[in-house]
Amino acid sequence: MMMAARSGPVWLADSPATTGRLRLNPDALGVLAALSGPLRVVGIFGPRQCGKSYLLNSLSGSTDFTVSSDDCFKTPIIFMSCLPDPQDPETTLVLLDSEGFEGDMQALEGRSCSPVFTLCLLLSSVFLYNTWGPVKCETLDQLLHMTFLTNLVTLPTDEQAKETFLPEFVWCVRDVDLVMTFGNIQLVPADFLDSVLNDIQDQQSPSGFVCQIFHRSRMKLLDFCRPKANVEDLVSSSSSELNPCFIKQTETLRKLICRSKPKAFPDGHSTNGRELVTLMEQLVDCISNGSVMDLSNVTEQCEPVDNTTTVSLRDQSNTMNKVELSDHLNAPLEDDHSKKALLLERKNPMVETVTYLSHAERGSYIPALRPKDQEPAALEDELQVRSEPVVMQAPICLIENSTKNELVTNQQALNILSSIKQPVVVVSIVGMYRTGKSYLMNRLAGMRKGFSLGSTIQSETKGIWIWCVPHPEKKGHTLVLLDTEGLGDVEKGDQTHDTWIFALAVLLSSTFVYNSMGTINNEAIMSLHYVTELTEHIKVKSSRENVEETMMEYARFFPSFVWAVRDFTLELKIDGQKVTADEYLENSLKLMKGNSARIMYSNAPRECIRNYFPVRKCFVFDQPVYKDKLKIIEQLNDGDLEPNFVKQTSKFCSYIFSNSKVKMLSGGITVTGNMLGNLAVTYVDSIRSGQVPCLENAVVALAQIENSSAVEKAHALYMRLLEERVVLHTETREELSQVHEGCLKEALEHFMDHSFKDEKQRFQTDLMERIKEEYGKKCHENETLSLKHCTAVLQQLWHNLDHESYMRPGGYSDYRVQVDSLIQNYRDTPGKGIKAEHALETYLKDKKELGSSILMADRSLTERQKQLEEEKAGAEMERFKADVAKKEQEELAKRLEDTEKAHRENEQQLMEKMAKERQAILDENQRMLEQRLQEQKKLMMEGFDVKAEAMRSEIQSLKHQIAASQNTSRGGGCILL
């Protein structure tokens, strides 16, 4: 049951017949504006005394709304009641009860009442049209107000926007018992609704307007039996006294409402109460000056216009506690409600703003944030890349040391990464402790505070910390900052731990920043001995392959390298000539000549840096402030820092933003936040189990996770698109087939975009099998619904035949005339679907015994004539069977054709994907070739001809790989499916 509503709803709007103008109640507007959203708004409309208020009370489990009597409201009016949604505590259920409408719905009255009807319709996310039976066009045509709707508003021209903004249309037919079975065929109310909608001839009639305005997929019909035999004491009756069938039918409506989407504007974002209030004010204003309100730009009309203004009603409502809000909702309704009415003038839209730090305060980058009430609907589509990046207010630990002195990942950080579906640019920083690493990372985040700086000789950061912010220059990307604990902390006394932190920073990042103090001298380079141990702590290939791993293979995976030299006090000169910071770095990395153990030991880290990190950059930084202010540096503005340091920091940040690449895996695989989290788990698990992290194994494990997810999401996308784009039943098989083709294409594209290394197309095959099964189910559902609908149509047509009247001499001839006319009317009825002939054949077969009885009772026919009539009827049935068999053969052929088309689409997209993968490998090999040739040239210029010659085999191998890739791309290879 729904949670009990507060007693005494407030009246929201009315339209006196004397003026025809729409009046709004300011008290009710205050209540509505206090609702932050999302909102499910259920409006009900219909003639008097047909049980609207009682139905709303049954839904809410209350007696809030007054069940109307003869002397009840004569003026059209809307009452509003708000209560928590029992299925979703974050959502508010708003019930709108309209009163004061005559049962005959005369056109003249329709004109004066249309503003209230229009308001009820526009506010609703579910619109209930409540009437007595029967289910026929004439009943739907009582809704004359539909024909005046376009006199007051212009609906969005975009079909998707119109469907998003307008409510679901639910026709509640009271005190009727629909016959829901025919033989073994179970009918549903939708079959009867289809029958009515297909009978509509005049598109300018109210029923015609209903069909034009509401999409068929958002129209429902629900039937309700009488709640109890004696309805005079209905209000005071308990649920145990009600008809169980009525309770079940009410529960069906309740579930329909709970499954409905919250009220949304045409752009798709869920509205809040304040926006609905603005919508109402806009409508009143348009009615007052005789203009037509354009709903195409309703979002802009209800948006804040002054971002420095603070919201009035909404901010006030945030200070109201539940008791105050309850009192507001329980405010007694005055006898003369018009005393509280007010014809509102247009007001400035109410705005909620968020105050941000200035550009100078934030540094070189300010993430783009939006006011809360302007954010899109909270429903996150897992099938699409997020348009808005995750914004963390502060960093958290990603990898830390457990109490057992083992590296472990932090689940909270992994959860954040798993929510990032965007490509990530990952920047890590490593260096000796107390060298200012965290300060640089805070500046990259656009903040003065964040990563802990500390001010003592102890290492402040422990493990690896992560901070995800929107990328300032690459739209649709997330910048992931990794700050590591300081290396060489004597208190740890564990060099192995430092080596693993170093290795993990290299493995996870796309840009690796090494931070040191002073100068790049031999001592500084030797402190980077961790780089010489990378091959002992990272493997490229799986151990199953006995292949020597060259430095070139590591360079494929490793990030670009940036050396940040802090507190640099020297001049950038070499042999008296000014040089750039990059030239200073390259000069420091030159190999020392000689073959002694000391020289080879000194050259080892230089060679590793040059070979592992072919893309290198250097930045030097002056001391930011005098020593006594270093401990409060995060509290200082840029104006308090040394100007050169501020300039150098700005250049550093600008380079990182512009040049840091998206994190990639070998083969051109783009890494998302979710994938980065899985990589971190894989690497840490390997380390904890005593193994060496293997890049190839990590990619294979990641492919299993990502490909499985891609199958699930592509499958879900196919089902969602199919549900959205086709309304069953379809008139022909081709309609469903064409939609299936489009949905299959998009689902495959999604899978191709989010999968990689799908060996032997195992995951793709799984997806195709799932889609084939879903399409088969949809085809079967299409056939079933068509059969049910056709049966309902036949039942209605057959219902007009008075069988007993043909039990007379000459009756059979008259009966056959009527049956032939019925068959012709049936065939002339549109919208029957693909089972039209099958349903007719089955129905006539079922009625064959009745025809035989009438024939036997017709004494005016001779036995011979009866025999001929039987033969004629039998021949007709055979023709029906033949038509059905032909149709089924055509359906089978179409299914086979659909299967063949699906195979071709699958093959085409696979070939396109493989071509892209080959191109990515080719580009990677060309890039590696250029880098190896440059390194070879440098070695030769430095006089290391032997080392340069040793690179020849690597270079030749790359050239062969490039030639092979180019040959395959020209058609020299083959593809096995």
mmCIF file of C-alpha atoms in Angstrom, residues 46-278:
data_model
loop_
_atom_site.group_PDB
_atom_site.id
_atom_site.type_symbol
_atom_site.label_atom_id
_atom_site.label_comp_id
_atom_site.label_asym_id
_atom_site.label_seq_id
_atom_site.Cartn_x
_atom_site.Cartn_y
_atom_site.Cartn_z
ATOM 1 C CA GLY A 46 -13.153 13.112 -16.177
ATOM 2 C CA PRO A 47 -16.850 13.819 -15.697
ATOM 3 C CA ARG A 48 -18.359 14.278 -12.268
ATOM 4 C CA GLN A 49 -19.266 11.445 -9.985
ATOM 5 C CA CYS A 50 -17.411 8.719 -11.861
ATOM 6 C CA GLY A 51 -15.112 7.888 -8.940
ATOM 7 C CA LYS A 52 -12.000 10.023 -9.631
ATOM 8 C CA SER A 53 -11.409 11.122 -6.044
ATOM 9 C CA TYR A 54 -12.180 7.669 -4.666
ATOM 10 C CA LEU A 55 -9.652 6.142 -7.061
ATOM 11 C CA LEU A 56 -6.920 8.583 -5.937
ATOM 12 C CA ASN A 57 -7.749 7.860 -2.306
ATOM 13 C CA SER A 58 -7.458 4.132 -3.030
ATOM 14 C CA LEU A 59 -4.043 4.706 -4.582
ATOM 15 C CA SER A 60 -2.746 6.761 -1.660
ATOM 16 C CA GLY A 61 -4.411 4.713 1.067
ATOM 17 C CA SER A 62 -6.180 7.786 2.464
ATOM 18 C CA THR A 63 -9.415 9.764 2.401
ATOM 19 C CA ASP A 64 -7.705 13.030 1.447
ATOM 20 C CA PHE A 65 -9.826 13.886 -1.556
ATOM 21 C CA THR A 66 -13.529 14.536 -1.006
ATOM 22 C CA VAL A 67 -15.735 12.167 -2.947
ATOM 23 C CA SER A 68 -18.027 14.488 -4.916
ATOM 24 C CA SER A 69 -21.755 14.918 -4.379
ATOM 25 C CA ASP A 70 -24.380 16.781 -6.381
ATOM 26 C CA ASP A 71 -23.722 20.085 -4.623
ATOM 27 C CA CYS A 72 -19.944 19.851 -4.918
ATOM 28 C CA PHE A 73 -17.696 22.187 -6.840
ATOM 29 C CA LYS A 74 -19.292 23.826 -9.877
ATOM 30 C CA THR A 75 -16.143 25.756 -10.785
ATOM 31 C CA PRO A 76 -13.399 23.726 -12.493
ATOM 32 C CA ILE A 77 -10.658 23.301 -9.907
ATOM 33 C CA ILE A 78 -7.549 21.204 -9.197
ATOM 34 C CA PHE A 79 -6.661 19.952 -5.715
ATOM 35 C CA MET A 80 -3.113 18.830 -4.887
ATOM 36 C CA SER A 81 -1.761 16.389 -2.339
ATOM 37 C CA CYS A 82 1.931 15.499 -1.874
ATOM 38 C CA LEU A 83 3.296 12.384 -0.225
ATOM 39 C CA PRO A 84 6.517 10.335 -0.272
ATOM 40 C CA ASP A 85 6.753 7.784 -3.070
ATOM 41 C CA PRO A 86 6.669 4.379 -1.314
ATOM 42 C CA GLN A 87 8.949 2.828 -3.964
ATOM 43 C CA ASP A 88 11.565 5.582 -3.960
ATOM 44 C CA PRO A 89 12.192 7.762 -0.870
ATOM 45 C CA GLU A 90 14.015 10.321 -3.031
ATOM 46 C CA THR A 91 10.896 10.870 -5.152
ATOM 47 C CA THR A 92 7.714 12.729 -4.207
ATOM 48 C CA LEU A 93 4.294 11.609 -5.427
ATOM 49 C CA VAL A 94 2.072 14.553 -6.343
ATOM 50 C CA LEU A 95 -1.639 13.782 -6.842
ATOM 51 C CA LEU A 96 -3.864 16.219 -8.768
ATOM 52 C CA ASP A 97 -7.632 15.804 -8.501
ATOM 53 C CA SER A 98 -9.731 17.844 -10.929
ATOM 54 C CA GLU A 99 -13.356 18.670 -10.104
ATOM 55 C CA GLY A 100 -16.264 20.654 -11.518
ATOM 56 C CA PHE A 101 -16.620 19.140 -14.997
ATOM 57 C CA GLU A 102 -20.002 18.139 -16.408
ATOM 58 C CA GLY A 103 -20.547 14.633 -17.645
ATOM 59 C CA ASP A 104 -21.729 15.698 -21.102
ATOM 60 C CA MET A 105 -18.574 17.808 -21.682
ATOM 61 C CA GLN A 106 -20.339 20.318 -23.895
ATOM 62 C CA ALA A 107 -18.139 22.278 -26.279
ATOM 63 C CA LEU A 108 -19.087 25.663 -24.826
ATOM 64 C CA GLU A 109 -18.118 24.527 -21.352
ATOM 65 C CA GLY A 110 -15.008 22.954 -22.798
ATOM 66 C CA ARG A 111 -13.728 26.360 -23.831
ATOM 67 C CA SER A 112 -14.042 27.813 -20.337
ATOM 68 C CA CYS A 113 -12.680 24.728 -18.598
ATOM 69 C CA SER A 114 -9.809 24.043 -20.964
ATOM 70 C CA PRO A 115 -7.185 26.076 -19.014
ATOM 71 C CA VAL A 116 -7.623 23.816 -15.970
ATOM 72 C CA PHE A 117 -7.594 20.695 -18.147
ATOM 73 C CA THR A 118 -4.462 21.941 -19.951
ATOM 74 C CA LEU A 119 -2.715 22.688 -16.659
ATOM 75 C CA CYS A 120 -3.552 19.247 -15.255
ATOM 76 C CA LEU A 121 -2.255 17.597 -18.421
ATOM 77 C CA LEU A 122 0.992 19.599 -18.632
ATOM 78 C CA LEU A 123 1.897 19.052 -14.980
ATOM 79 C CA SER A 124 1.296 15.317 -15.044
ATOM 80 C CA SER A 125 3.749 12.514 -15.682
ATOM 81 C CA VAL A 126 0.780 10.096 -15.660
ATOM 82 C CA PHE A 127 -2.613 11.428 -16.815
ATOM 83 C CA LEU A 128 -5.684 9.386 -15.857
ATOM 84 C CA TYR A 129 -8.797 9.859 -18.002
ATOM 85 C CA ASN A 130 -11.545 8.447 -15.796
ATOM 86 C CA THR A 131 -14.957 7.570 -17.344
ATOM 87 C CA TRP A 132 -17.811 5.160 -17.185
ATOM 88 C CA GLY A 133 -17.965 2.439 -19.833
ATOM 89 C CA PRO A 134 -18.366 1.195 -22.465
ATOM 90 C CA VAL A 135 -15.006 0.978 -24.234
ATOM 91 C CA LYS A 136 -15.797 2.678 -27.538
ATOM 92 C CA CYS A 137 -14.941 5.746 -29.587
ATOM 93 C CA GLU A 138 -17.963 7.678 -28.353
ATOM 94 C CA THR A 139 -16.686 7.529 -24.764
ATOM 95 C CA LEU A 140 -13.235 8.760 -25.766
ATOM 96 C CA ASP A 141 -14.864 11.538 -27.809
ATOM 97 C CA GLN A 142 -16.293 13.018 -24.603
ATOM 98 C CA LEU A 143 -12.824 14.464 -23.964
ATOM 99 C CA LEU A 144 -13.630 17.632 -25.927
ATOM 100 C CA HIS A 145 -10.951 19.592 -24.080
ATOM 101 C CA MET A 146 -8.321 17.864 -26.201
ATOM 102 C CA THR A 147 -9.507 19.812 -29.241
ATOM 103 C CA PHE A 148 -8.825 23.129 -27.446
ATOM 104 C CA LEU A 149 -5.359 22.177 -26.198
ATOM 105 C CA THR A 150 -3.519 23.641 -29.190
ATOM 106 C CA ASN A 151 -5.403 26.922 -28.740
ATOM 107 C CA LEU A 152 -3.445 27.426 -25.519
ATOM 108 C CA VAL A 153 -0.078 25.740 -26.136
ATOM 109 C CA THR A 154 2.186 24.729 -29.015
ATOM 110 C CA LEU A 155 3.608 21.259 -28.479
ATOM 111 C CA PRO A 156 7.286 20.466 -29.208
ATOM 112 C CA THR A 157 7.837 19.611 -32.859
ATOM 113 C CA ASP A 158 10.484 17.027 -32.042
ATOM 114 C CA GLU A 159 8.690 13.747 -31.416
ATOM 115 C CA GLN A 160 11.158 12.565 -28.767
ATOM 116 C CA ALA A 161 10.899 15.868 -26.888
ATOM 117 C CA LYS A 162 7.096 15.797 -27.073
ATOM 118 C CA GLU A 163 6.944 12.218 -25.841
ATOM 119 C CA THR A 164 9.336 13.041 -22.985
ATOM 120 C CA PHE A 165 7.352 16.062 -21.813
ATOM 121 C CA LEU A 166 3.789 14.783 -22.180
ATOM 122 C CA PRO A 167 2.448 12.261 -19.652
ATOM 123 C CA GLU A 168 1.444 8.679 -20.111
ATOM 124 C CA PHE A 169 -2.264 8.539 -21.028
ATOM 125 C CA VAL A 170 -4.184 5.976 -18.980
ATOM 126 C CA TRP A 171 -7.890 5.487 -19.745
ATOM 127 C CA CYS A 172 -9.589 4.216 -16.577
ATOM 128 C CA VAL A 173 -12.971 2.704 -17.463
ATOM 129 C CA ARG A 174 -15.177 2.262 -14.404
ATOM 130 C CA ASP A 175 -17.828 -0.316 -13.563
ATOM 131 C CA VAL A 176 -17.120 -2.512 -16.593
ATOM 132 C CA ASP A 177 -16.240 -6.162 -16.875
ATOM 133 C CA LEU A 178 -14.377 -6.841 -20.112
ATOM 134 C CA VAL A 179 -14.584 -10.384 -21.458
ATOM 135 C CA MET A 180 -10.900 -11.323 -21.347
ATOM 136 C CA THR A 181 -10.988 -14.885 -22.725
ATOM 137 C CA PHE A 182 -11.903 -16.552 -25.986
ATOM 138 C CA GLY A 183 -11.324 -20.255 -25.927
ATOM 139 C CA ASN A 184 -7.695 -20.696 -24.873
ATOM 140 C CA ILE A 185 -6.747 -17.167 -25.923
ATOM 141 C CA GLN A 186 -6.240 -14.739 -23.044
ATOM 142 C CA LEU A 187 -6.996 -11.124 -23.975
ATOM 143 C CA VAL A 188 -5.669 -7.963 -22.310
ATOM 144 C CA PRO A 189 -7.209 -4.467 -22.021
ATOM 145 C CA ALA A 190 -4.737 -3.234 -24.648
ATOM 146 C CA ASP A 191 -6.516 -5.387 -27.221
ATOM 147 C CA PHE A 192 -9.749 -3.486 -26.601
ATOM 148 C CA LEU A 193 -7.944 -0.144 -26.685
ATOM 149 C CA ASP A 194 -6.419 -1.067 -30.042
ATOM 150 C CA SER A 195 -9.855 -1.947 -31.314
ATOM 151 C CA VAL A 196 -11.176 1.504 -30.344
ATOM 152 C CA LEU A 197 -8.191 3.419 -31.726
ATOM 153 C CA ASN A 198 -8.370 1.551 -35.016
ATOM 154 C CA ASP A 199 -12.011 2.587 -35.383
ATOM 155 C CA ILE A 200 -11.204 6.310 -35.243
ATOM 156 C CA GLN A 201 -12.081 7.872 -38.598
ATOM 157 C CA ASP A 202 -12.161 11.607 -37.855
ATOM 158 C CA GLN A 203 -8.699 12.887 -36.910
ATOM 159 C CA GLN A 204 -10.239 16.222 -35.833
ATOM 160 C CA SER A 205 -12.420 14.521 -33.238
ATOM 161 C CA PRO A 206 -11.316 14.401 -29.565
ATOM 162 C CA SER A 207 -10.288 10.764 -29.973
ATOM 163 C CA GLY A 208 -8.371 11.722 -33.113
ATOM 164 C CA PHE A 209 -6.515 14.435 -31.177
ATOM 165 C CA VAL A 210 -5.683 11.911 -28.454
ATOM 166 C CA CYS A 211 -4.047 9.643 -31.045
ATOM 167 C CA GLN A 212 -2.133 12.534 -32.606
ATOM 168 C CA ILE A 213 -0.806 13.918 -29.316
ATOM 169 C CA PHE A 214 0.050 10.748 -27.391
ATOM 170 C CA HIS A 215 2.392 8.065 -28.698
ATOM 171 C CA ARG A 216 0.656 4.710 -28.850
ATOM 172 C CA SER A 217 3.272 3.083 -26.618
ATOM 173 C CA ARG A 218 2.362 5.558 -23.841
ATOM 174 C CA MET A 219 -1.393 4.890 -23.956
ATOM 175 C CA LYS A 220 -2.969 2.325 -21.640
ATOM 176 C CA LEU A 221 -6.473 1.120 -20.838
ATOM 177 C CA LEU A 222 -7.439 -0.244 -17.409
ATOM 178 C CA ASP A 223 -10.861 -1.567 -16.520
ATOM 179 C CA PHE A 224 -12.350 -1.387 -13.000
ATOM 180 C CA CYS A 225 -15.322 -3.361 -11.742
ATOM 181 C CA ARG A 226 -17.724 -1.895 -9.158
ATOM 182 C CA PRO A 227 -15.898 -1.608 -5.799
ATOM 183 C CA LYS A 228 -18.924 -3.114 -4.026
ATOM 184 C CA ALA A 229 -22.564 -3.782 -4.653
ATOM 185 C CA ASN A 230 -23.851 -0.907 -2.517
ATOM 186 C CA VAL A 231 -21.838 2.215 -3.284
ATOM 187 C CA GLU A 232 -23.802 4.560 -1.004
ATOM 188 C CA ASP A 233 -21.520 3.789 1.974
ATOM 189 C CA LEU A 234 -18.433 3.318 -0.188
ATOM 190 C CA VAL A 235 -16.345 6.016 1.523
ATOM 191 C CA SER A 236 -16.690 4.430 4.959
ATOM 192 C CA SER A 237 -16.096 0.884 3.692
ATOM 193 C CA SER A 238 -12.940 -0.974 4.686
ATOM 194 C CA SER A 239 -10.810 -2.831 2.159
ATOM 195 C CA SER A 240 -12.161 -6.160 3.397
ATOM 196 C CA GLU A 241 -15.623 -5.075 2.234
ATOM 197 C CA LEU A 242 -14.484 -4.270 -1.297
ATOM 198 C CA ASN A 243 -14.603 -6.520 -4.314
ATOM 199 C CA PRO A 244 -11.223 -8.367 -4.452
ATOM 200 C CA CYS A 245 -11.171 -7.831 -8.182
ATOM 201 C CA PHE A 246 -11.360 -4.032 -7.710
ATOM 202 C CA ILE A 247 -8.492 -4.161 -5.208
ATOM 203 C CA LYS A 248 -6.419 -6.142 -7.699
ATOM 204 C CA GLN A 249 -7.240 -3.673 -10.483
ATOM 205 C CA THR A 250 -6.264 -0.739 -8.264
ATOM 206 C CA GLU A 251 -2.985 -2.471 -7.470
ATOM 207 C CA THR A 252 -2.306 -2.796 -11.212
ATOM 208 C CA LEU A 253 -2.711 0.971 -11.589
ATOM 209 C CA ARG A 254 -0.486 1.578 -8.562
ATOM 210 C CA LYS A 255 2.289 -0.561 -10.080
ATOM 211 C CA LEU A 256 1.942 1.238 -13.399
ATOM 212 C CA ILE A 257 2.458 4.579 -11.641
ATOM 213 C CA CYS A 258 5.448 3.281 -9.663
ATOM 214 C CA ARG A 259 7.097 2.070 -12.862
ATOM 215 C CA SER A 260 6.508 5.372 -14.656
ATOM 216 C CA LYS A 261 9.288 7.899 -15.146
ATOM 217 C CA PRO A 262 9.362 11.123 -13.111
ATOM 218 C CA LYS A 263 8.041 14.300 -14.681
ATOM 219 C CA ALA A 264 10.552 15.589 -17.234
ATOM 220 C CA PHE A 265 10.957 18.583 -19.523
ATOM 221 C CA PRO A 266 11.489 18.179 -23.306
ATOM 222 C CA ASP A 267 15.286 18.127 -22.935
ATOM 223 C CA GLY A 268 14.975 15.016 -20.766
ATOM 224 C CA HIS A 269 15.930 16.376 -17.335
ATOM 225 C CA SER A 270 13.689 15.552 -14.372
ATOM 226 C CA THR A 271 11.835 18.604 -13.155
ATOM 227 C CA ASN A 272 11.490 19.895 -9.614
ATOM 228 C CA GLY A 273 8.642 21.743 -7.948
ATOM 229 C CA ARG A 274 10.131 25.155 -8.583
ATOM 230 C CA GLU A 275 10.266 24.534 -12.332
ATOM 231 C CA LEU A 276 6.645 23.381 -12.366
ATOM 232 C CA VAL A 277 5.642 26.560 -10.530
ATOM 233 C CA THR A 278 7.432 28.621 -13.188
#
